[in-house]
PDB file of C-alpha atoms and ligand atoms in Angstrom:
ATOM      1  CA  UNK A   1     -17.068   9.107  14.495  1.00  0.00           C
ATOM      2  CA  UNK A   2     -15.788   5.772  15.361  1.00  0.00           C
ATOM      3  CA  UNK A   3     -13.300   4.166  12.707  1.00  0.00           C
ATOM      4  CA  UNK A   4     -12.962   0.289  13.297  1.00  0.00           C
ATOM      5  CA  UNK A   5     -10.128  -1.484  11.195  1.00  0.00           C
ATOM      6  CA  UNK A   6     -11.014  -4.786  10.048  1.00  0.00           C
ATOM      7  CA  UNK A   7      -8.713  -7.438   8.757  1.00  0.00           C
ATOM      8  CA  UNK A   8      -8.142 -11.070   8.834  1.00  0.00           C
ATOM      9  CA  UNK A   9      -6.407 -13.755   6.399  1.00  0.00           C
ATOM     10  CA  UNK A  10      -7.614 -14.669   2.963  1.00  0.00           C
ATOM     11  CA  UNK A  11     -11.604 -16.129   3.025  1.00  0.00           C
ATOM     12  CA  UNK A  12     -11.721 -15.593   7.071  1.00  0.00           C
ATOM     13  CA  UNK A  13     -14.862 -14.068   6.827  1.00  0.00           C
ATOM     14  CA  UNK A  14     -13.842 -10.149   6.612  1.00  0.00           C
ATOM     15  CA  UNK A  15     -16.721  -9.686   4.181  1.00  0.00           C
ATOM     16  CA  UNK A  16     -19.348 -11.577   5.462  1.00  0.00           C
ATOM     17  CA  UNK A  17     -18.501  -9.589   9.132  1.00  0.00           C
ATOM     18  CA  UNK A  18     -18.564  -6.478   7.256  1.00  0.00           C
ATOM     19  CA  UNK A  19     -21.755  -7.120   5.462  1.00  0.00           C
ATOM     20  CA  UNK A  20     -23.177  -7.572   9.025  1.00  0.00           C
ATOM     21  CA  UNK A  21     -21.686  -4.389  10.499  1.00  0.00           C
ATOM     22  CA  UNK A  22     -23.618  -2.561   7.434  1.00  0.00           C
ATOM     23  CA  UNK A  23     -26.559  -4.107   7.903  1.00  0.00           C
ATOM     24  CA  UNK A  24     -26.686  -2.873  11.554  1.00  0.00           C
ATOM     25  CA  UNK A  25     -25.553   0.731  10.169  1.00  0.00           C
ATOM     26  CA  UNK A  26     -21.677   0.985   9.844  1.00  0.00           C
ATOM     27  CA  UNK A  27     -20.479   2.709   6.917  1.00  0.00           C
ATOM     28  CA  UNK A  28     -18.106   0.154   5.314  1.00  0.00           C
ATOM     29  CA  UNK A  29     -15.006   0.893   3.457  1.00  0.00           C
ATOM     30  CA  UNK A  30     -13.825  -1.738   1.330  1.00  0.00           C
ATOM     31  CA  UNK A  31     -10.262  -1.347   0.979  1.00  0.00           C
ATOM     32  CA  UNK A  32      -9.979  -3.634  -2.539  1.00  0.00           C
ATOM     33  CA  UNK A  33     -12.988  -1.762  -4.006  1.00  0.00           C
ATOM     34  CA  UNK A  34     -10.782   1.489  -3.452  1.00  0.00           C
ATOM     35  CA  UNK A  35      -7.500   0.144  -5.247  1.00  0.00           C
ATOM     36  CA  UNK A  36      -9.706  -0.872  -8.235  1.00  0.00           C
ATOM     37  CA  UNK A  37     -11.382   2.809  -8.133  1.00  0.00           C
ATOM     38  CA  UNK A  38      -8.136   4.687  -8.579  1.00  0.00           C
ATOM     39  CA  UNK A  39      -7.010   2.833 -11.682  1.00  0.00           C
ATOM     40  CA  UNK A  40     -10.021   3.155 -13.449  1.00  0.00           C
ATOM     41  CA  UNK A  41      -9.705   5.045 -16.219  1.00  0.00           C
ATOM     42  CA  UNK A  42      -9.203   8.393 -16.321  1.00  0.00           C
ATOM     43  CA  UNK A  43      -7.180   8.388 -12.856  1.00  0.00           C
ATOM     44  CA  UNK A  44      -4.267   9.860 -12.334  1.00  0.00           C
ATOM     45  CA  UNK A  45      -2.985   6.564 -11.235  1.00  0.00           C
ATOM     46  CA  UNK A  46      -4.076   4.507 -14.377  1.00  0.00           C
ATOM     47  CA  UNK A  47      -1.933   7.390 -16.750  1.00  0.00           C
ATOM     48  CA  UNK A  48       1.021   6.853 -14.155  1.00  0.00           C
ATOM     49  CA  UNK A  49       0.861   3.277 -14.909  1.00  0.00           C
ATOM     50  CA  UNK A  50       0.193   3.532 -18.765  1.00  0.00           C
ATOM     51  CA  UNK A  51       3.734   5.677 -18.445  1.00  0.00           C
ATOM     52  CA  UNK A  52       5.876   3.286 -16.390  1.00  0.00           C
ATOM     53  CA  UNK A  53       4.716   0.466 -17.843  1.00  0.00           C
ATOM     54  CA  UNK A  54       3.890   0.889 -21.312  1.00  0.00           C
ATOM     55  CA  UNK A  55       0.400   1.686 -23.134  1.00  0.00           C
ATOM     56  CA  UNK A  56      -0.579  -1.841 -23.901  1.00  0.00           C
ATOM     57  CA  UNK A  57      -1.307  -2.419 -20.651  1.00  0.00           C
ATOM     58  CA  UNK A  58      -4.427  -0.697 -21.166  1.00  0.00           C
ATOM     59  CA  UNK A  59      -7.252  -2.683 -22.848  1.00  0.00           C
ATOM     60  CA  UNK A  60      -9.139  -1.223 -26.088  1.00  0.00           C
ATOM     61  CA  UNK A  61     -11.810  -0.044 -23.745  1.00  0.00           C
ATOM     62  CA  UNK A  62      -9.658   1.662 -21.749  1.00  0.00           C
ATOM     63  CA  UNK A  63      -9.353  -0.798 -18.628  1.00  0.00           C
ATOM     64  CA  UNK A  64      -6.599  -1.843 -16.667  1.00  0.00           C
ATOM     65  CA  UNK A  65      -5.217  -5.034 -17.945  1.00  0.00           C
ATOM     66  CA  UNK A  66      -4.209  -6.436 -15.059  1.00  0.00           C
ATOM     67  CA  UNK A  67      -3.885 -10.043 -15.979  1.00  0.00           C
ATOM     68  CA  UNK A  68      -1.023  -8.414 -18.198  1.00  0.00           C
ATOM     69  CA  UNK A  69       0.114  -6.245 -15.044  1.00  0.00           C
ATOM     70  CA  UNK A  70      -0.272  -8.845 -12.638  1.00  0.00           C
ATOM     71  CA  UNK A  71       2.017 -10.991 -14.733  1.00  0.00           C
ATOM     72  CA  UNK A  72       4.758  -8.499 -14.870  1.00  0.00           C
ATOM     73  CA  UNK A  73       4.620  -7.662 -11.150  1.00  0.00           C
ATOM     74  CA  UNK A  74       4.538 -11.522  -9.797  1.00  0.00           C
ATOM     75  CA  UNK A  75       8.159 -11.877 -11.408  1.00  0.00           C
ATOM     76  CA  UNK A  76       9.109  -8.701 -10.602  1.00  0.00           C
ATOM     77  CA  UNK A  77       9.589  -7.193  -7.103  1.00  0.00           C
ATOM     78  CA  UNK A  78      10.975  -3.580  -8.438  1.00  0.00           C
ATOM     79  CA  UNK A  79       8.702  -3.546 -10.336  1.00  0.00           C
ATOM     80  CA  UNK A  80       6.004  -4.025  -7.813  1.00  0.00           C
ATOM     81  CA  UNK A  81       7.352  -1.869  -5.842  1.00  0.00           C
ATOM     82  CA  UNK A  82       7.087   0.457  -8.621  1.00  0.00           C
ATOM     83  CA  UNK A  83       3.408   0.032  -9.201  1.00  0.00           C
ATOM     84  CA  UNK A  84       3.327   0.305  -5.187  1.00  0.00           C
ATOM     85  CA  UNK A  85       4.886   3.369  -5.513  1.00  0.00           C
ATOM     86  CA  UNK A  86       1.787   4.910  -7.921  1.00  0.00           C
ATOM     87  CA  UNK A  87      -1.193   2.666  -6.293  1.00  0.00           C
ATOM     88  CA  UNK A  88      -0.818   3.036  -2.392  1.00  0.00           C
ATOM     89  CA  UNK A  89      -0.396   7.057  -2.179  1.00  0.00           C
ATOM     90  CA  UNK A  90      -3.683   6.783  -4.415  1.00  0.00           C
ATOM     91  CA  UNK A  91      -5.397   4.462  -2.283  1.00  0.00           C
ATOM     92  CA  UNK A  92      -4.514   6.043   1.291  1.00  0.00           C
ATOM     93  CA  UNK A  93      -5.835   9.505   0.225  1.00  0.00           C
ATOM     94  CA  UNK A  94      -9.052   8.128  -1.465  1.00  0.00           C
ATOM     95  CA  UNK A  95      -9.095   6.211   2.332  1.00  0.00           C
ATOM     96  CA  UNK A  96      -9.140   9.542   4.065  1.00  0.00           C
ATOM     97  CA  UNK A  97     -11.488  11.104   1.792  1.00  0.00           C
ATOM     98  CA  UNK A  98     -13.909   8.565   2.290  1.00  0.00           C
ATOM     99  CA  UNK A  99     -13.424   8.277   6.637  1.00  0.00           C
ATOM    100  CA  UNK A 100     -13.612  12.150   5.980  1.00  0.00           C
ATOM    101  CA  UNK A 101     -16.749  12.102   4.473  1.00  0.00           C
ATOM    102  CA  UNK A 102     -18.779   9.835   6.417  1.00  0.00           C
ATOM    103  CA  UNK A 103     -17.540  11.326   9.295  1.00  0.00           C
ATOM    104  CA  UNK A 104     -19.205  14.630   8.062  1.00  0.00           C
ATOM    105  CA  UNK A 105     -22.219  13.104   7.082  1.00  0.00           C
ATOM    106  CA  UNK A 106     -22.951  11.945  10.061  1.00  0.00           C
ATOM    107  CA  UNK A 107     -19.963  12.732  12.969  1.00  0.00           C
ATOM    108  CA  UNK A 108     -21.417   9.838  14.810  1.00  0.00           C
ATOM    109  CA  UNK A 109     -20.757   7.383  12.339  1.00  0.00           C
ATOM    110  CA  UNK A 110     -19.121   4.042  12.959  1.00  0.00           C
ATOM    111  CA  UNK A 111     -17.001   3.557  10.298  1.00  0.00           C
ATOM    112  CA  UNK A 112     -15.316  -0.185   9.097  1.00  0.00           C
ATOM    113  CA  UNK A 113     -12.589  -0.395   6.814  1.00  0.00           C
ATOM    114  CA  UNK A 114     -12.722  -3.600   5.598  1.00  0.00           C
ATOM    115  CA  UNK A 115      -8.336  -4.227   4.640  1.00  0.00           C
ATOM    116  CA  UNK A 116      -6.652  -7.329   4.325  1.00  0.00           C
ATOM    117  CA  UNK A 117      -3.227  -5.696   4.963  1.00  0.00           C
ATOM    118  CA  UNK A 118      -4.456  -3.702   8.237  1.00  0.00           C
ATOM    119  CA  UNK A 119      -0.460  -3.613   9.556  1.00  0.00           C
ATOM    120  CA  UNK A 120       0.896  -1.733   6.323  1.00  0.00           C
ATOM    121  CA  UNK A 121      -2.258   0.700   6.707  1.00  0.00           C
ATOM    122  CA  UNK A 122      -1.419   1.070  10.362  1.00  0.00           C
ATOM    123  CA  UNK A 123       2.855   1.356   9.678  1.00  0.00           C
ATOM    124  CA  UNK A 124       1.678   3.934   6.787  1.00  0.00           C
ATOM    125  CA  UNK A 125       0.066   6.168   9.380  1.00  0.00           C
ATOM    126  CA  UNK A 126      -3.025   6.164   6.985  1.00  0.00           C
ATOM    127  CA  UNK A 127      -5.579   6.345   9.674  1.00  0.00           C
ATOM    128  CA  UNK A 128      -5.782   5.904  13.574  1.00  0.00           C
ATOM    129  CA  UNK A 129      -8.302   3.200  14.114  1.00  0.00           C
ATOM    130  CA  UNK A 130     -10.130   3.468  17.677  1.00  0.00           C
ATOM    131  CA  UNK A 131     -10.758  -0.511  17.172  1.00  0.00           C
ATOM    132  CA  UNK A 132      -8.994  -3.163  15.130  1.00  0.00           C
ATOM    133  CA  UNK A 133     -10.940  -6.333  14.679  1.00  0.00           C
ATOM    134  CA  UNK A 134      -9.728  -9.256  13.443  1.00  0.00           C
ATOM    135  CA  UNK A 135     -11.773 -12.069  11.915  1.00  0.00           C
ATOM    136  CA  UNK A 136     -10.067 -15.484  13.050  1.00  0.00           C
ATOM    137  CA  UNK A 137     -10.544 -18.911  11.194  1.00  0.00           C
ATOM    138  CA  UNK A 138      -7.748 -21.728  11.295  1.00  0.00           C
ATOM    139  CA  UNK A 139      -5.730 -22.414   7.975  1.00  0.00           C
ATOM    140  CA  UNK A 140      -7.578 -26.000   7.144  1.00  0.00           C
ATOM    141  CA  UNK A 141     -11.190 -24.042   7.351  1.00  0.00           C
ATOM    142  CA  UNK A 142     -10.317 -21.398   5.049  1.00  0.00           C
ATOM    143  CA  UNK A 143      -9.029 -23.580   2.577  1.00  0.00           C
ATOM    144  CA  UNK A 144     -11.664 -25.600   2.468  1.00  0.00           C
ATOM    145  CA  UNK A 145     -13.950 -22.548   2.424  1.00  0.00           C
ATOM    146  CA  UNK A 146     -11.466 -21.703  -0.905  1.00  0.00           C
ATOM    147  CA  UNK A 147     -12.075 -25.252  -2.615  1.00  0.00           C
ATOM    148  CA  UNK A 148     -15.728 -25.672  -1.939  1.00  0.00           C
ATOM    149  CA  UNK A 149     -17.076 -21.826  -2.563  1.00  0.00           C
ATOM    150  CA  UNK A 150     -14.713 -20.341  -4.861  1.00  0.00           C
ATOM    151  CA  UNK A 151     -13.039 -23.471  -6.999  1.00  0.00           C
ATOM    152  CA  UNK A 152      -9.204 -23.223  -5.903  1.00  0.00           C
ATOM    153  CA  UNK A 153      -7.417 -26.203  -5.713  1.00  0.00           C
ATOM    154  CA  UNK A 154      -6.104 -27.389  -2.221  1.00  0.00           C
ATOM    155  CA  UNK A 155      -2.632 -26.456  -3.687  1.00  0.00           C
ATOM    156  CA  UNK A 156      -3.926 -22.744  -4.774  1.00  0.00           C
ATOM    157  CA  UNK A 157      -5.638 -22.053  -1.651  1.00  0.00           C
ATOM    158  CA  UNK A 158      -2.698 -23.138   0.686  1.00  0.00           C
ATOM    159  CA  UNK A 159      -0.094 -20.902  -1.145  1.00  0.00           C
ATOM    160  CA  UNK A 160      -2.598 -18.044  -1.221  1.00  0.00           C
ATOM    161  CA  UNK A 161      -2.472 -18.415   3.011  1.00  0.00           C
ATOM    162  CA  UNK A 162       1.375 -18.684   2.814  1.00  0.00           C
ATOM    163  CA  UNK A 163       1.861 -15.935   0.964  1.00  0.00           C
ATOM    164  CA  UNK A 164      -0.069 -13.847   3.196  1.00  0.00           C
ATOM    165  CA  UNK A 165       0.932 -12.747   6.938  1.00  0.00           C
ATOM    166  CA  UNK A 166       0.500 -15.217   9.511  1.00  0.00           C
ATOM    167  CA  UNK A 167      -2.421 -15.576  12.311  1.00  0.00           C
ATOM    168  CA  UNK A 168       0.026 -14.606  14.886  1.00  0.00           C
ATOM    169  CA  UNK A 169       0.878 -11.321  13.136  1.00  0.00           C
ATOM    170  CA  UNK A 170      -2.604 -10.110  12.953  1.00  0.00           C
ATOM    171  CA  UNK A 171      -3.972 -11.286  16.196  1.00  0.00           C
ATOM    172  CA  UNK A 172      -0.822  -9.500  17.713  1.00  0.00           C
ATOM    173  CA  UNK A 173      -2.664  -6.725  16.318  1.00  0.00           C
ATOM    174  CA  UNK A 174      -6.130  -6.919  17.592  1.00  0.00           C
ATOM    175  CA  UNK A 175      -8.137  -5.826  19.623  1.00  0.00           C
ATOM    176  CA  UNK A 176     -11.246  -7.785  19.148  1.00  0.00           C
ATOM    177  CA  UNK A 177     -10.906 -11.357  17.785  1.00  0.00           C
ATOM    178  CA  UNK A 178     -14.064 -12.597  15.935  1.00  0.00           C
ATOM    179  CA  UNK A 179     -13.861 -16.305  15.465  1.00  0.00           C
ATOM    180  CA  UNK A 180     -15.624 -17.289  12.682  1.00  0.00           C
ATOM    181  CA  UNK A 181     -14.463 -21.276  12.419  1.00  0.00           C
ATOM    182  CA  UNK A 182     -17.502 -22.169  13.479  1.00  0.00           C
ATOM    183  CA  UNK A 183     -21.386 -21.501  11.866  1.00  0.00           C
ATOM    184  CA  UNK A 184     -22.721 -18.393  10.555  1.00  0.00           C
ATOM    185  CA  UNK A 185     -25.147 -17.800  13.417  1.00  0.00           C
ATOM    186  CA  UNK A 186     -22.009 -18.027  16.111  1.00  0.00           C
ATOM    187  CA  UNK A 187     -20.472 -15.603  14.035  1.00  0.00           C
ATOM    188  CA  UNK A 188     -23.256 -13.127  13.786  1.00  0.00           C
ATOM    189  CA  UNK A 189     -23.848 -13.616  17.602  1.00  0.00           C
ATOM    190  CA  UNK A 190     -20.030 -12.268  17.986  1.00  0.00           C
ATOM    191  CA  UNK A 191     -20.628  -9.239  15.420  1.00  0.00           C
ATOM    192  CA  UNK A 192     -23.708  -8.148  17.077  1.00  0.00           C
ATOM    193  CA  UNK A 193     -21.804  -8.046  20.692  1.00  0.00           C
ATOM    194  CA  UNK A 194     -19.081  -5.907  18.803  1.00  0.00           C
ATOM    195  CA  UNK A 195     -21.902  -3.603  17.300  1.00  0.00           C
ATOM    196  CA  UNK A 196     -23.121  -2.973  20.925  1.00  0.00           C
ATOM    197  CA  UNK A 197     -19.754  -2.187  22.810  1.00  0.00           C
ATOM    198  CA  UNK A 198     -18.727   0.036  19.388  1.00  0.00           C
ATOM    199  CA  UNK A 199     -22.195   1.919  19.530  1.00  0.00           C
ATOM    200  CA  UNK A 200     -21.084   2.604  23.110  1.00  0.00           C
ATOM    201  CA  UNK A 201     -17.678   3.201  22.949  1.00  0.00           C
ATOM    202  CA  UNK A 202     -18.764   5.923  20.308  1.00  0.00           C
ATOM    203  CA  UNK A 203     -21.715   7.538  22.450  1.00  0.00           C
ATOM    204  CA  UNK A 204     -18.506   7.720  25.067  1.00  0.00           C
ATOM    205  CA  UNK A 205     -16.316   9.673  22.489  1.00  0.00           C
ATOM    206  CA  UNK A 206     -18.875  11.816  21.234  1.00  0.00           C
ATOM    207  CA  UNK A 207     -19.707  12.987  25.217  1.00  0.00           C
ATOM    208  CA  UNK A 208     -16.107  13.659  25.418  1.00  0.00           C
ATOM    209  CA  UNK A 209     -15.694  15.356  22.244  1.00  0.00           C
ATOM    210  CA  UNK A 210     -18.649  17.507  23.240  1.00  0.00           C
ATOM    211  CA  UNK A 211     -17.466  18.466  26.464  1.00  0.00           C
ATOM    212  CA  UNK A 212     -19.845  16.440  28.382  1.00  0.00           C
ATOM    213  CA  UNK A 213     -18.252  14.109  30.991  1.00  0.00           C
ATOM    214  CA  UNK A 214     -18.855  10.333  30.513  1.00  0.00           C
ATOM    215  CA  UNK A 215     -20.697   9.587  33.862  1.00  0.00           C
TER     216      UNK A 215
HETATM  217  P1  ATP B   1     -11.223 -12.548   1.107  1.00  0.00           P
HETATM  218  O1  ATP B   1     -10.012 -12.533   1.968  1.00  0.00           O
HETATM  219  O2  ATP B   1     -11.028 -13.417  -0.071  1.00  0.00           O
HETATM  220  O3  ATP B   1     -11.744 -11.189   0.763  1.00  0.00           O
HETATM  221  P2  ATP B   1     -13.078 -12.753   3.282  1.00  0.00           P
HETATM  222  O4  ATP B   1     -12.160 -12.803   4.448  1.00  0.00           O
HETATM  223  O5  ATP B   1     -13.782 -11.482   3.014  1.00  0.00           O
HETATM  224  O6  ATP B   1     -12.368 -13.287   1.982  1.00  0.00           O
HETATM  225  P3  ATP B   1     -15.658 -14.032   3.123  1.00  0.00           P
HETATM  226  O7  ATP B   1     -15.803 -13.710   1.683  1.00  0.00           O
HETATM  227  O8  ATP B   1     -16.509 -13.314   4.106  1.00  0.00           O
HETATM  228  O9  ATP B   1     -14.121 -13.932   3.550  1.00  0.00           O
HETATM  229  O10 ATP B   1     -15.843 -15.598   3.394  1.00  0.00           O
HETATM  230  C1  ATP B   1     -15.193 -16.562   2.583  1.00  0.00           C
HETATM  231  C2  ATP B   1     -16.212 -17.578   2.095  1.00  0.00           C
HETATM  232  O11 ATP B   1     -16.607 -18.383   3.210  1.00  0.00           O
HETATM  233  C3  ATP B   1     -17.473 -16.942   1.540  1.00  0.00           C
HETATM  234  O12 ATP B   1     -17.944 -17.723   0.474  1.00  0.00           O
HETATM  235  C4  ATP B   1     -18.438 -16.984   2.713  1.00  0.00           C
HETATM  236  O13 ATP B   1     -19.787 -17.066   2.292  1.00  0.00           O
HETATM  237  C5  ATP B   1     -18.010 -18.255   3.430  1.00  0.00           C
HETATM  238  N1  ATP B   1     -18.175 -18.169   4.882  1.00  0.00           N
HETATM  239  C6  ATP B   1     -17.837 -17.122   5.666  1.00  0.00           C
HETATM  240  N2  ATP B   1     -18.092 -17.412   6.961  1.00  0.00           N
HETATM  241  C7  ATP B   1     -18.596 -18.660   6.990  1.00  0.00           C
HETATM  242  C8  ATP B   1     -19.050 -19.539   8.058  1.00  0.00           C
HETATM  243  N3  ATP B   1     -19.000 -19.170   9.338  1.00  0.00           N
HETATM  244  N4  ATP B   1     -19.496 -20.762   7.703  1.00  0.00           N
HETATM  245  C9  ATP B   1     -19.499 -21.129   6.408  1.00  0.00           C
HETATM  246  N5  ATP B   1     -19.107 -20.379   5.368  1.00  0.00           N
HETATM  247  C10 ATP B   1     -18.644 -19.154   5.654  1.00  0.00           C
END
């Protein structure tokens, strides 16, 4: 098994990467997907949250509101913390359930987990990544990615990058940089060359792991 961390800032192009790693036969793990899983209802988490934060924070239907939450927690940092406190436990062992079980699916698996905040994962000790990849796209691309595909304001997009870690923090962190400020196909050229030095890379682990010397 080879477990790739991906990250990059908001509307880089983590997904669209990611979607390309699948398609070539990674198992992706989508690290927002998760922390929606574990407050759906019936989780342990969603009860903890019910508790610390009061019942009618749960819609009739039994949802997370998290409008109402989000509200509460933007004002609020103990209280974030709080909901930290019941959310990211949750998260990292649903995390290391999932690497677990790809990786005994198949044990040569090449794994992606798809995170926006790859450095708390990493300071966390929540997995050890044999790659990190970051996607790369300058701040005036991604915002105008945010007004033209998803609707924000110029104002809303720029304070959604600022509140966010900066470039320099996550490319200190990388080992790969994809940079996707430029077309799709330029992108998909870089993803492919990543999808052959992984494939190898894990061939080389998995000879070592068996007890057969790399040549
Ligand atoms: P988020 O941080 O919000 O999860 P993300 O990093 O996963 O975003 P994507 O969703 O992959 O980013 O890309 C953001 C938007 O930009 C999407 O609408 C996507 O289709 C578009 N996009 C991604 N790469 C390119 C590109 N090279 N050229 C043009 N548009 C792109």
């Amino acid at each position: 098994m080879y477990l790739i961390g991906l990250t990059g800032g908001i509307a880089s192009g983590k997904s669209t990467v990611a979607q390309r790693l699948a398609e070539l036969g990674a198992v992706v793990i989508d690290a927002d997907r998760l922390a929606r899983e574990v407050v759906e209802p019936g989780t342990p988490a969603l009860a903890a949250i019910a508790k610390e934060f009061g019942a009618d924070l749960l819609q009739p239907d039994g949802n997370l509101n998290r409008p109402a939450l989000g509200a509460i927690i933007f004002t609020d940092p103990v209280r974030r913390e709080r909901l930290n406190a019941i959310t990211h436990p949750a998260v990292r062992q649903l995390t290391r359930d999932r690497v677990a079980a790809a990786a005994a699916a198949d044990p040569h698996a090449i794994v992606v987990y798809d995170v926006p905040l790859l450095a708390e994962a990493k300071a966390g000790g929540l997995v050890t990544f044999d790659l990190i990849v970051v996607v790369q796209a300058d701040a005036d691309t991604r915002i105008q990615r945010m007004v033209d595909l998803r609707g924000l304001t110029r104002e809303e997009a720029t304070h959604r990058i600022s509140s966010q870690a900066s470039d320099a923090e996550r490319l200190a962190l990388a080992d790969v940089v994809i940079d996707n400020t430029g077309g799709l196909d330029a992108t998909l050229l870089q993803v492919d060359a990543l999808w052959e030095r992984v494939r190898t890379a894990e061939t080389d682990l998995g000879r070592v792991s068996d007890g057969i010397r790399s040549p």
